[in-house]
CSV table of C-alpha atoms in Angstrom, one decimal:
chain,number,residue,atom,x,y,z
A,283,MET,CA,0.0,0.3,0.2
A,284,VAL,CA,1.3,3.4,-0.7
A,285,LYS,CA,1.5,5.9,1.8
A,286,GLU,CA,2.3,9.5,1.9
A,287,HIS,CA,5.5,10.2,3.9
A,288,GLY,CA,4.7,11.6,7.1
A,289,TRP,CA,4.5,10.7,10.7
A,290,TYR,CA,2.0,8.1,11.7
A,291,PRO,CA,2.4,7.7,15.5
A,292,TYR,CA,-0.9,5.4,16.0
A,293,GLU,CA,-1.3,1.7,15.1
A,294,PHE,CA,-4.4,0.0,15.7
A,295,GLN,CA,-3.6,-3.3,17.8
A,296,SER,CA,-6.2,-4.1,19.8
A,297,GLY,CA,-8.4,-7.1,20.7
A,298,THR,CA,-12.0,-7.0,22.1
A,299,THR,CA,-13.1,-6.4,25.5
A,300,VAL,CA,-16.4,-6.8,26.8
A,301,ALA,CA,-17.7,-5.6,30.4
A,302,VAL,CA,-21.3,-6.5,31.9
A,303,ALA,CA,-22.8,-5.0,35.2
A,304,GLY,CA,-25.0,-6.8,37.3
A,305,ASP,CA,-26.5,-6.0,40.7
A,306,ASP,CA,-23.3,-6.8,42.8
A,307,TYR,CA,-20.8,-7.9,40.3
A,308,VAL,CA,-19.2,-6.9,37.1
A,309,VAL,CA,-18.2,-9.6,34.2
A,310,VAL,CA,-15.1,-8.5,32.2
A,311,ALA,CA,-13.8,-10.5,29.6
A,312,SER,CA,-10.9,-9.7,26.8
A,313,ASP,CA,-9.5,-11.8,24.0
A,314,THR,CA,-5.7,-12.3,24.1
A,315,ARG,CA,-4.5,-11.8,20.7
A,316,LEU,CA,-2.4,-8.8,19.8
A,317,THR,CA,-2.2,-8.0,16.2
A,318,GLU,CA,-0.2,-5.3,13.8
A,319,ASN,CA,-1.6,-5.0,10.5
A,320,HIS,CA,-2.3,-8.8,10.1
A,321,ALA,CA,0.6,-10.0,11.7
A,322,ILE,CA,0.2,-11.6,15.2
A,323,LEU,CA,2.5,-9.9,17.8
A,324,SER,CA,1.0,-11.9,20.8
A,325,ARG,CA,-1.2,-14.7,21.6
A,326,THR,CA,-1.2,-14.2,25.3
A,327,HIS,CA,-1.8,-10.5,26.0
A,328,SER,CA,-4.8,-9.7,27.9
A,329,ASN,CA,-6.4,-6.2,27.7
A,330,VAL,CA,-7.5,-6.1,31.3
A,331,TYR,CA,-5.4,-4.2,33.9
A,332,LYS,CA,-6.2,-4.4,37.6
A,333,MET,CA,-5.8,-0.9,39.2
A,334,HIS,CA,-4.8,-0.5,42.9
A,335,ASN,CA,-8.6,0.1,44.3
A,336,ASN,CA,-9.9,-3.2,42.8
A,337,SER,CA,-11.1,-1.8,39.7
A,338,LEU,CA,-10.4,-3.2,36.3
A,339,LEU,CA,-9.4,-1.1,33.3
A,340,LEU,CA,-10.2,-2.6,29.9
A,341,SER,CA,-8.2,-0.7,27.1
A,342,THR,CA,-8.0,-1.5,23.5
A,343,GLY,CA,-6.4,0.5,20.8
A,344,PHE,CA,-2.8,1.6,20.6
A,345,LEU,CA,-0.9,-0.4,23.0
A,346,GLY,CA,1.7,2.4,23.7
A,347,ASP,CA,-1.0,4.6,24.8
A,348,VAL,CA,-2.7,2.0,26.8
A,349,LEU,CA,0.3,1.2,28.8
A,350,THR,CA,1.0,5.0,29.4
A,351,LEU,CA,-2.6,5.7,30.4
A,352,LYS,CA,-2.4,2.7,32.8
A,353,LYS,CA,0.9,4.1,34.4
A,354,THR,CA,-0.1,7.5,34.8
A,355,LEU,CA,-3.5,6.6,36.3
A,356,GLU,CA,-1.6,4.3,38.7
A,357,GLY,CA,0.3,7.3,39.7
A,358,ARG,CA,-2.6,9.3,40.4
A,359,ILE,CA,-4.7,6.8,42.3
A,360,LYS,CA,-1.7,6.4,44.7
A,361,THR,CA,-1.7,10.4,45.0
A,362,TYR,CA,-5.3,10.3,45.6
A,363,GLU,CA,-5.1,7.6,48.4
A,364,TYR,CA,-2.2,9.5,50.3
A,365,THR,CA,-4.1,12.8,50.2
A,366,HIS,CA,-7.6,11.6,50.9
A,367,ASN,CA,-6.7,8.6,53.2
A,368,LYS,CA,-9.0,6.2,51.4
A,369,PRO,CA,-9.1,4.3,48.4
A,370,ILE,CA,-10.6,6.0,45.1
A,371,SER,CA,-14.2,4.9,44.3
A,372,THR,CA,-14.7,3.7,40.9
A,373,PRO,CA,-17.1,6.8,39.8
A,374,ALA,CA,-14.6,9.2,41.2
A,375,LEU,CA,-12.0,7.2,39.1
A,376,ALA,CA,-13.9,7.4,36.0
A,377,GLN,CA,-14.1,11.3,36.3
A,378,MET,CA,-10.7,11.4,36.9
A,379,ILE,CA,-9.8,9.5,33.8
A,380,SER,CA,-12.3,11.6,31.8
A,381,ILE,CA,-10.4,14.9,32.6
A,382,MET,CA,-7.0,13.2,32.2
A,383,MET,CA,-8.0,11.9,28.9
A,384,TYR,CA,-9.0,15.3,27.9
A,385,GLY,CA,-5.8,16.7,28.9
A,386,ARG,CA,-4.7,15.0,25.6
A,387,ARG,CA,-7.2,16.7,23.5
A,388,PHE,CA,-5.0,17.7,20.7
A,389,PHE,CA,-2.8,14.4,20.7
A,390,PRO,CA,-5.3,11.9,22.0
A,391,TYR,CA,-4.4,8.5,23.6
A,392,TYR,CA,-5.6,6.2,21.1
A,393,THR,CA,-7.6,3.9,23.4
A,394,ASN,CA,-11.2,3.0,23.8
A,395,THR,CA,-11.4,2.6,27.6
A,396,VAL,CA,-13.5,1.2,30.0
A,397,ILE,CA,-13.2,0.9,33.7
A,398,THR,CA,-15.5,-1.5,35.9
A,399,GLY,CA,-15.7,-1.8,39.5
A,400,LEU,CA,-18.5,-1.7,42.4
A,401,ASP,CA,-19.7,1.5,43.4
A,402,THR,CA,-20.0,2.7,47.3
A,403,ASP,CA,-23.6,0.8,47.2
A,404,GLY,CA,-21.9,-2.4,45.9
A,405,LYS,CA,-23.6,-2.4,42.7
A,406,GLY,CA,-21.7,-3.2,39.6
A,407,CYS,CA,-20.8,-0.2,37.4
A,408,VAL,CA,-19.4,0.2,34.0
A,409,PHE,CA,-18.1,3.3,32.7
A,410,ALA,CA,-16.9,3.7,28.9
A,411,PHE,CA,-15.0,6.6,27.4
A,412,ASP,CA,-14.1,7.6,23.9
A,413,PRO,CA,-10.6,8.6,23.0
A,414,VAL,CA,-10.9,12.1,24.3
A,415,GLY,CA,-12.5,11.1,27.8
A,416,SER,CA,-16.3,11.7,27.1
A,417,MET,CA,-17.7,9.5,30.0
A,418,THR,CA,-20.9,7.6,29.8
A,419,GLN,CA,-22.2,5.1,32.6
A,420,GLN,CA,-23.7,2.2,31.2
A,421,LEU,CA,-25.0,-1.2,32.0
A,422,TYR,CA,-22.6,-2.9,29.6
A,423,ALA,CA,-19.9,-2.0,27.3
A,424,CYS,CA,-17.9,-3.5,24.2
A,425,GLU,CA,-14.8,-2.1,22.6
A,426,GLY,CA,-12.3,-3.1,20.3
A,427,SER,CA,-12.3,-4.5,16.5
A,428,ALA,CA,-15.4,-6.9,17.1
A,429,MET,CA,-17.4,-4.3,18.5
A,430,PRO,CA,-19.8,-3.9,15.6
A,431,LEU,CA,-20.1,-7.8,15.9
A,432,ILE,CA,-20.6,-8.0,19.5
A,433,LEU,CA,-22.7,-5.0,20.6
A,434,PRO,CA,-25.9,-5.7,19.0
A,435,ILE,CA,-25.9,-9.3,20.7
A,436,LEU,CA,-25.5,-7.5,24.0
A,437,ASP,CA,-28.3,-5.1,23.2
A,438,ALA,CA,-30.5,-8.1,22.6
A,439,HIS,CA,-29.4,-10.4,25.3
A,440,ILE,CA,-29.0,-7.7,28.2
A,441,LEU,CA,-31.6,-5.0,27.4
A,442,GLY,CA,-33.8,-7.4,25.4
A,443,LYS,CA,-34.4,-4.7,22.9
A,444,ASN,CA,-36.1,-5.5,19.8
A,445,THR,CA,-36.8,-9.1,20.8
A,446,SER,CA,-39.8,-10.9,21.1
A,447,LYS,CA,-39.7,-10.5,24.9
A,448,PRO,CA,-38.6,-6.9,25.4
A,449,GLY,CA,-37.4,-5.7,28.7
A,450,PRO,CA,-34.2,-5.9,30.7
A,451,VAL,CA,-33.3,-9.6,31.6
A,452,LYS,CA,-31.8,-10.2,35.0
A,453,ARG,CA,-29.0,-12.8,35.2
A,454,THR,CA,-26.7,-14.5,37.7
A,455,LYS,CA,-23.0,-14.4,37.6
A,456,GLU,CA,-22.5,-17.7,36.2
A,457,GLU,CA,-25.3,-17.2,33.4
A,458,THR,CA,-23.4,-14.0,32.4
A,459,VAL,CA,-20.1,-15.6,32.1
A,460,LYS,CA,-21.7,-18.4,30.0
A,461,MET,CA,-23.2,-15.7,27.9
A,462,ILE,CA,-20.0,-14.1,27.3
A,463,LYS,CA,-18.2,-17.1,26.5
A,464,ASP,CA,-20.7,-18.1,23.8
A,465,ILE,CA,-20.5,-14.5,22.5
A,466,TYR,CA,-16.9,-14.4,22.2
A,467,MET,CA,-16.9,-18.0,20.2
A,468,ALA,CA,-19.3,-16.6,17.8
A,469,ALA,CA,-17.5,-13.5,17.3
A,470,CYS,CA,-14.1,-15.3,16.7
A,471,GLU,CA,-15.8,-17.3,13.6
A,472,ARG,CA,-16.0,-13.9,11.8
A,473,ASN,CA,-13.3,-11.6,12.9
A,474,VAL,CA,-9.7,-12.0,12.1
A,475,GLU,CA,-8.2,-9.9,14.8
A,476,LEU,CA,-10.3,-12.1,17.5
A,477,GLY,CA,-9.1,-15.2,18.7
A,478,ASP,CA,-6.4,-17.5,20.8
A,479,GLY,CA,-8.2,-17.1,24.1
A,480,VAL,CA,-10.7,-15.3,26.4
A,481,VAL,CA,-9.7,-14.0,30.0
A,482,ILE,CA,-12.8,-13.4,32.2
A,483,HIS,CA,-12.7,-11.7,35.3
A,484,VAL,CA,-15.6,-11.4,38.0
B,132,MET,CA,-9.3,19.0,51.1
B,133,ALA,CA,-8.5,16.4,53.4
B,134,LEU,CA,-4.9,17.1,54.0
B,135,ALA,CA,-5.8,20.4,55.2
B,136,ASN,CA,-8.0,18.8,57.8
B,137,VAL,CA,-5.6,16.4,58.9
B,138,LEU,CA,-3.0,19.3,59.4
B,139,GLY,CA,-5.8,21.3,61.3
B,140,PHE,CA,-5.4,24.4,58.8
B,141,LYS,CA,-8.3,26.6,60.0
B,142,SER,CA,-8.9,30.2,58.5
B,143,ASN,CA,-11.3,31.8,61.2
B,144,ASN,CA,-10.0,35.4,60.7
B,145,GLU,CA,-12.7,37.4,59.5
B,146,PHE,CA,-10.7,40.4,59.3
B,147,ASP,CA,-8.4,39.1,56.4
B,148,ARG,CA,-11.1,36.8,55.0
B,149,SER,CA,-10.4,38.1,51.4
B,150,LEU,CA,-6.7,37.5,52.0
B,151,GLN,CA,-7.2,34.2,53.1
B,152,CYS,CA,-9.1,33.4,50.2
B,153,GLN,CA,-6.3,34.4,48.1
B,154,LYS,CA,-4.0,32.4,50.1
B,155,THR,CA,-5.9,29.3,50.2
B,156,ASP,CA,-6.4,29.6,46.5
B,157,ASN,CA,-2.4,29.9,46.1
B,158,ASN,CA,-1.9,26.9,48.8
B,159,ILE,CA,-4.2,24.9,46.7
B,160,ASP,CA,-2.1,25.4,43.7
B,161,GLU,CA,1.1,24.5,45.9
B,162,PHE,CA,-0.3,21.1,47.1
B,163,CYS,CA,-0.8,19.8,43.4
B,164,PRO,CA,0.2,22.1,40.9
B,165,THR,CA,-0.2,19.5,38.0
B,166,LEU,CA,-3.5,18.3,39.3
B,167,ASN,CA,-5.0,21.8,39.6
B,168,ILE,CA,-6.8,22.9,36.5
B,169,GLU,CA,-6.8,26.8,37.4
B,170,ASN,CA,-4.3,27.1,34.7
B,171,ILE,CA,-6.0,25.2,31.9
B,172,ALA,CA,-3.4,26.1,29.5
B,173,GLN,CA,-0.7,24.0,31.5
B,174,PHE,CA,-3.2,21.4,32.0
B,175,ILE,CA,-3.8,20.7,28.4
B,176,THR,CA,-0.8,19.4,26.7
B,177,LEU,CA,0.7,21.0,23.5
B,178,PRO,CA,0.7,18.5,21.0
B,179,PRO,CA,4.1,17.9,19.1
B,180,TYR,CA,2.9,19.0,15.9
B,181,ALA,CA,1.9,22.4,14.3
B,182,ASP,CA,-2.0,22.1,13.3
B,183,PRO,CA,-4.0,20.2,15.7
B,184,ALA,CA,-7.3,20.7,13.6
B,185,LYS,CA,-5.8,19.5,10.2
B,186,TYR,CA,-4.0,16.6,12.1
B,187,LEU,CA,-6.9,15.5,13.9
B,188,LYS,CA,-8.9,15.6,10.8
B,189,MET,CA,-6.5,13.5,8.9
B,190,VAL,CA,-6.3,10.9,11.6
B,191,ASN,CA,-10.4,10.7,11.7
B,192,GLU,CA,-10.3,9.7,8.0
B,193,LYS,CA,-8.8,6.1,7.9
B,194,VAL,CA,-4.8,6.0,7.7
B,195,ASP,CA,-4.0,2.5,7.8
B,196,ARG,CA,-7.2,1.3,9.9
B,197,VAL,CA,-6.2,3.8,12.6
B,198,LYS,CA,-9.6,5.8,13.0
B,199,ILE,CA,-9.8,8.1,16.0
B,200,GLN,CA,-13.3,9.0,16.2
B,201,PHE,CA,-14.8,11.2,19.0
B,202,LEU,CA,-18.4,10.9,20.2
B,203,LYS,CA,-20.3,13.4,18.5
B,204,GLY,CA,-23.9,14.8,19.5
B,205,THR,CA,-26.9,15.7,17.5
B,206,THR,CA,-30.1,17.6,18.1
B,207,THR,CA,-30.6,19.9,20.9
B,208,LEU,CA,-33.0,23.0,21.2
B,209,ALA,CA,-34.1,25.6,23.6
B,210,PHE,CA,-36.4,28.4,23.6
B,211,LYS,CA,-37.7,31.3,25.8
B,212,PHE,CA,-41.5,31.8,26.5
B,213,ARG,CA,-43.9,33.5,28.8
B,214,ASN,CA,-43.1,30.9,31.7
B,215,GLY,CA,-39.4,30.3,31.2
B,216,VAL,CA,-37.0,28.4,29.0
B,217,ILE,CA,-37.8,24.7,27.6
B,218,VAL,CA,-34.6,22.8,26.8
B,219,ALA,CA,-34.9,19.4,24.8
B,220,VAL,CA,-32.5,17.2,23.4
B,221,ASP,CA,-32.1,13.6,21.9
B,222,SER,CA,-29.8,11.0,23.2
B,223,ARG,CA,-27.8,9.4,20.4
B,224,ALA,CA,-24.0,9.6,20.2
B,225,THR,CA,-22.5,8.6,16.9
B,226,ALA,CA,-18.8,8.0,16.3
B,227,GLY,CA,-18.3,7.9,12.6
B,228,GLY,CA,-21.1,5.7,11.2
B,229,PHE,CA,-21.4,3.6,14.0
B,230,ILE,CA,-23.9,4.4,17.0
B,231,ALA,CA,-21.8,4.8,20.0
B,232,SER,CA,-24.3,5.1,22.6
B,233,GLY,CA,-28.3,5.6,22.7
B,234,GLU,CA,-28.5,6.9,26.1
B,235,VAL,CA,-26.1,10.0,26.3
B,236,LYS,CA,-27.1,12.8,28.7
B,237,LYS,CA,-26.8,15.8,26.6
B,238,VAL,CA,-28.1,18.1,29.1
B,239,ILE,CA,-25.2,19.0,31.6
B,240,GLU,CA,-26.6,20.2,35.0
B,241,ILE,CA,-24.3,22.9,35.9
B,242,ASN,CA,-26.1,24.0,39.2
B,243,PRO,CA,-29.9,24.0,40.3
B,244,TYR,CA,-30.6,27.0,38.0
B,245,LEU,CA,-28.2,26.6,35.1
B,246,LEU,CA,-28.1,24.2,32.4
B,247,GLY,CA,-25.8,23.5,29.4
B,248,THR,CA,-26.5,21.4,26.6
B,249,MET,CA,-24.2,19.3,24.6
B,250,ALA,CA,-23.6,19.3,20.8
B,251,GLY,CA,-20.7,18.4,18.6
B,252,GLY,CA,-17.9,16.7,20.7
B,253,ALA,CA,-19.3,15.1,23.8
B,254,ALA,CA,-16.1,15.1,25.6
B,255,ASP,CA,-15.4,18.8,24.7
B,256,CYS,CA,-18.8,19.7,26.0
B,257,ALA,CA,-18.3,17.9,29.2
B,258,PHE,CA,-15.3,19.0,30.1
B,259,TRP,CA,-15.7,22.7,29.4
B,260,GLU,CA,-19.1,22.8,31.0
B,261,ARG,CA,-17.5,21.2,34.0
B,262,VAL,CA,-14.9,23.8,34.4
B,263,LEU,CA,-17.7,26.3,33.7
B,264,ALA,CA,-19.5,24.6,36.7
B,265,ARG,CA,-16.4,25.4,38.9
B,266,HIS,CA,-16.1,28.9,37.9
B,267,CYS,CA,-19.8,29.4,38.8
B,268,ARG,CA,-19.4,27.9,42.1
B,269,ILE,CA,-16.4,29.8,43.2
B,270,TYR,CA,-18.2,33.1,41.9
B,271,GLU,CA,-21.1,32.3,44.0
B,272,LEU,CA,-18.9,31.7,47.0
B,273,ARG,CA,-16.8,34.6,46.6
B,274,ASN,CA,-19.9,37.3,45.7
B,275,LYS,CA,-22.6,35.5,47.7
B,276,GLU,CA,-25.1,35.7,45.0
B,277,LYS,CA,-25.8,33.5,42.0
B,278,ILE,CA,-24.0,34.1,38.9
B,279,SER,CA,-26.1,35.6,35.9
B,280,VAL,CA,-26.4,33.8,32.9
B,281,ALA,CA,-24.7,36.4,30.8
B,282,ALA,CA,-21.8,36.2,32.9
B,283,ALA,CA,-21.8,32.3,32.8
B,284,SER,CA,-21.9,32.1,29.0
B,285,LYS,CA,-19.2,34.9,28.7
B,286,ILE,CA,-16.9,32.8,30.9
B,287,LEU,CA,-17.3,30.0,28.6
B,288,ALA,CA,-17.0,31.7,25.4
B,289,ASN,CA,-13.7,33.4,26.5
B,290,MET,CA,-12.4,29.9,27.7
B,291,ILE,CA,-13.1,28.4,24.3
B,292,PHE,CA,-11.8,31.5,22.3
B,293,GLU,CA,-8.4,30.7,23.4
B,294,TYR,CA,-8.5,27.3,21.5
B,295,ARG,CA,-10.1,28.7,18.5
B,296,GLY,CA,-9.0,27.2,15.2
B,297,MET,CA,-7.4,24.1,17.3
B,298,GLY,CA,-10.2,21.7,16.5
B,299,LEU,CA,-12.6,22.0,19.3
B,300,SER,CA,-16.4,21.0,18.3
B,301,MET,CA,-18.8,22.5,20.5
B,302,GLY,CA,-22.4,24.0,20.0
B,303,THR,CA,-23.7,24.6,23.5
B,304,MET,CA,-26.5,26.5,24.9
B,305,ILE,CA,-26.4,27.9,28.3
B,306,VAL,CA,-29.8,28.2,29.9
B,307,GLY,CA,-30.5,29.7,33.1
B,308,TRP,CA,-32.8,32.1,35.2
B,309,ASP,CA,-31.4,35.1,37.1
B,310,LYS,CA,-32.4,38.5,38.4
B,311,ARG,CA,-33.2,39.5,34.7
B,312,GLY,CA,-35.4,36.7,34.2
B,313,PRO,CA,-34.9,33.7,31.8
B,314,GLY,CA,-31.7,33.6,30.0
B,315,LEU,CA,-30.6,31.7,26.7
B,316,TYR,CA,-27.3,32.2,25.3
B,317,MET,CA,-25.8,29.9,22.3
B,318,VAL,CA,-22.0,29.6,22.6
B,319,SER,CA,-20.2,27.9,19.7
B,320,ASP,CA,-16.6,26.4,19.3
B,321,ASP,CA,-15.7,29.7,17.3
B,322,GLY,CA,-16.3,31.6,20.2
B,323,GLU,CA,-19.6,33.3,19.1
B,324,ARG,CA,-22.1,33.9,21.9
B,325,ILE,CA,-25.5,35.1,20.9
B,326,SER,CA,-28.8,35.6,22.7
B,327,ASP,CA,-32.2,34.9,21.1
B,328,ASN,CA,-35.4,33.4,21.8
B,329,ILE,CA,-35.1,30.3,19.9
B,330,PHE,CA,-31.9,28.2,19.2
B,331,SER,CA,-31.4,24.7,17.8
B,332,VAL,CA,-27.8,23.2,17.4
B,333,GLY,CA,-26.9,19.8,16.1
B,334,SER,CA,-27.2,17.8,12.7
B,335,GLY,CA,-30.8,17.6,13.2
B,336,SER,CA,-31.4,21.3,13.9
B,337,ILE,CA,-32.5,22.0,10.5
B,338,TYR,CA,-35.8,19.7,11.0
B,339,ALA,CA,-36.2,21.0,14.5
B,340,TYR,CA,-36.2,24.8,13.3
B,341,SER,CA,-38.8,24.1,11.1
B,342,ILE,CA,-41.4,22.8,13.5
B,343,LEU,CA,-40.2,25.5,16.0
B,344,ASP,CA,-40.7,28.3,13.7
B,345,ALA,CA,-44.1,27.1,12.7
B,346,GLY,CA,-45.4,26.8,15.9
B,347,TYR,CA,-43.7,29.4,18.3
B,348,LYS,CA,-45.7,31.7,20.4
B,349,TYR,CA,-44.1,33.4,23.3
B,350,GLU,CA,-47.7,33.4,24.9
B,351,MET,CA,-47.7,29.7,24.9
B,352,SER,CA,-48.9,27.8,27.8
B,353,THR,CA,-46.2,25.4,29.4
B,354,VAL,CA,-48.4,22.4,28.3
B,355,ASP,CA,-48.1,23.8,24.8
B,356,ALA,CA,-44.4,24.6,24.8
B,357,ILE,CA,-43.3,21.1,26.1
B,358,ASP,CA,-45.4,19.6,23.5
B,359,LEU,CA,-43.9,21.9,20.7
B,360,ALA,CA,-40.2,21.0,22.0
B,361,ARG,CA,-41.1,17.2,22.1
B,362,ARG,CA,-42.6,17.4,18.6
B,363,ALA,CA,-39.5,19.1,17.1
B,364,ILE,CA,-37.1,16.6,18.6
B,365,VAL,CA,-39.2,13.7,17.5
B,366,HIS,CA,-39.4,14.9,14.3
B,367,ALA,CA,-35.7,15.6,13.7
B,368,ALA,CA,-34.9,12.1,15.1
B,369,HIS,CA,-37.1,10.6,12.4
B,370,ARG,CA,-35.4,12.5,9.7
B,371,ASP,CA,-32.1,12.8,10.9
B,372,ALA,CA,-29.8,9.5,10.8
B,373,ALA,CA,-27.5,10.6,13.7
B,374,SER,CA,-30.5,11.9,16.1
B,375,GLY,CA,-32.8,9.8,18.1
B,376,ASN,CA,-33.6,7.0,20.7
B,377,ILE,CA,-34.8,9.2,23.7
B,378,VAL,CA,-36.1,12.7,24.0
B,379,ARG,CA,-35.3,14.7,27.3
B,380,ILE,CA,-37.1,17.6,28.4
B,381,TYR,CA,-36.2,20.2,31.0
B,382,HIS,CA,-38.0,23.2,32.0
B,383,MET,CA,-36.1,26.2,33.7
B,384,LYS,CA,-38.0,28.1,36.1
B,385,GLU,CA,-38.0,30.8,38.4
B,386,THR,CA,-37.0,28.3,41.2
B,387,GLY,CA,-34.8,26.1,39.1
B,388,TRP,CA,-34.8,23.6,36.7
B,389,GLU,CA,-37.1,20.7,36.4
B,390,LYS,CA,-36.9,17.6,34.2
B,391,ILE,CA,-40.1,17.1,32.6
B,392,GLU,CA,-39.4,13.6,31.0
B,393,GLU,CA,-37.3,11.0,29.0
B,394,LYS,CA,-39.1,8.8,26.7
B,395,ASP,CA,-38.6,6.9,23.3
B,396,THR,CA,-38.9,9.1,20.1
B,397,ASN,CA,-40.0,6.2,18.0
B,398,ASP,CA,-43.1,5.8,20.2
B,399,TYR,CA,-43.9,9.5,20.0
B,400,MET,CA,-43.4,9.1,16.2
B,401,TYR,CA,-46.1,6.5,16.0
B,402,GLN,CA,-48.3,8.2,18.2
B,403,TYR,CA,-48.2,11.4,16.2
B,404,ARG,CA,-48.8,9.6,13.2
B,405,ASP,CA,-51.8,7.8,14.5
B,406,GLU,CA,-53.2,11.1,15.8
B,407,LYS,CA,-52.8,12.9,12.5
B,408,THR,CA,-53.1,16.2,14.1
B,409,MET,CA,-50.8,19.1,14.0
B,410,ASN,CA,-52.0,22.1,16.5
B,411,PHE,CA,-50.5,24.8,14.1
């Protein structure tokens, strides 16, 4: 492919991640394939990162930005803990991420991140961000290369939208894990960048 | 701040109260200079290349499968009438051709008597309106009275003007009630700030304007005004691919804003089709 001579700092290397929030749990899954333009760089690289305050950060996109984001974030979480004498709660962390990512508005972190955890009442919460930090709290989130494939399935299964039995469906932890496994297997069949393995955290 | 509490920092001296204010502000800066966003210019890192707007535009169009797409908002409207201001928004966010979310909160509640709407880049609007909320709160604490809508919108317009030409994208409306009555200002990313009775912003605004212009009367009752706003959003959602999902309506009164409803636009469209009525 002929490319203009220039500076291209970004590369799309991700896999796919899924997060689903329940009443008192959050199920998070990521595939383990790392690609770079049809070459596979790694088969055992998970996109889920554990943060100090027991939240999980899922990040897909450009690996360099993902790792930098994680590093800076960990530093700021520690600062928060030392200045405020308590671990940061997930909604507060989400707001912090939003502002941090906006700080790079003109040279964005090329990542689609999702932060998940239990909020102060113990309910599961999922916050999704766009590359510049626009934050939205959702019941479930899916980011990455197979997002267009998986998201409609999640819409149908979780919210019961546009199905013959409309209305949100309540599930237990185990049922959600099983559902996510099935969804990943289905998406694998049809997406080149997905495959190798799935890591599921609850 | 918690650190101040731990250290036992007290400022009871009424004689230098304003001096203390100044000192505390400076101390906050010292505690964590990089985390404080009082100096926004320091906080937003300079990009390593010359023209952010052009570069971001290039990255938005595909370069080797890399596509940074920001969430963009779509149809919002607000109008003044006899009993205050009605604000109505849709809730769809698109990233390129993909619907990223159907439940975005496009009305940002700055404080109980000020609302800001979001159209254009979601992150831009959310961030700058949060900064605006902080300025409004500090004004209120320092001057012991609520900030006027004109002042709030001016603060926002001035902040954005500093970043003019760098690729920010926001068309926001600041709505509030102050001493002069209801206030409605539209602030856009080129630093424009105008006041008028009817505004609509976003990709679906052309459709919303037609409904609004046809049915608007200053002396409307509240029920009629809410109905007009609802119809405008629903019709815009019907014809604009990038608008839709849920319509949210807020009413700004003398006592502050009140959320009227949030319902699905498709349901309303079917209802209007069945009724076959247009009140104007």
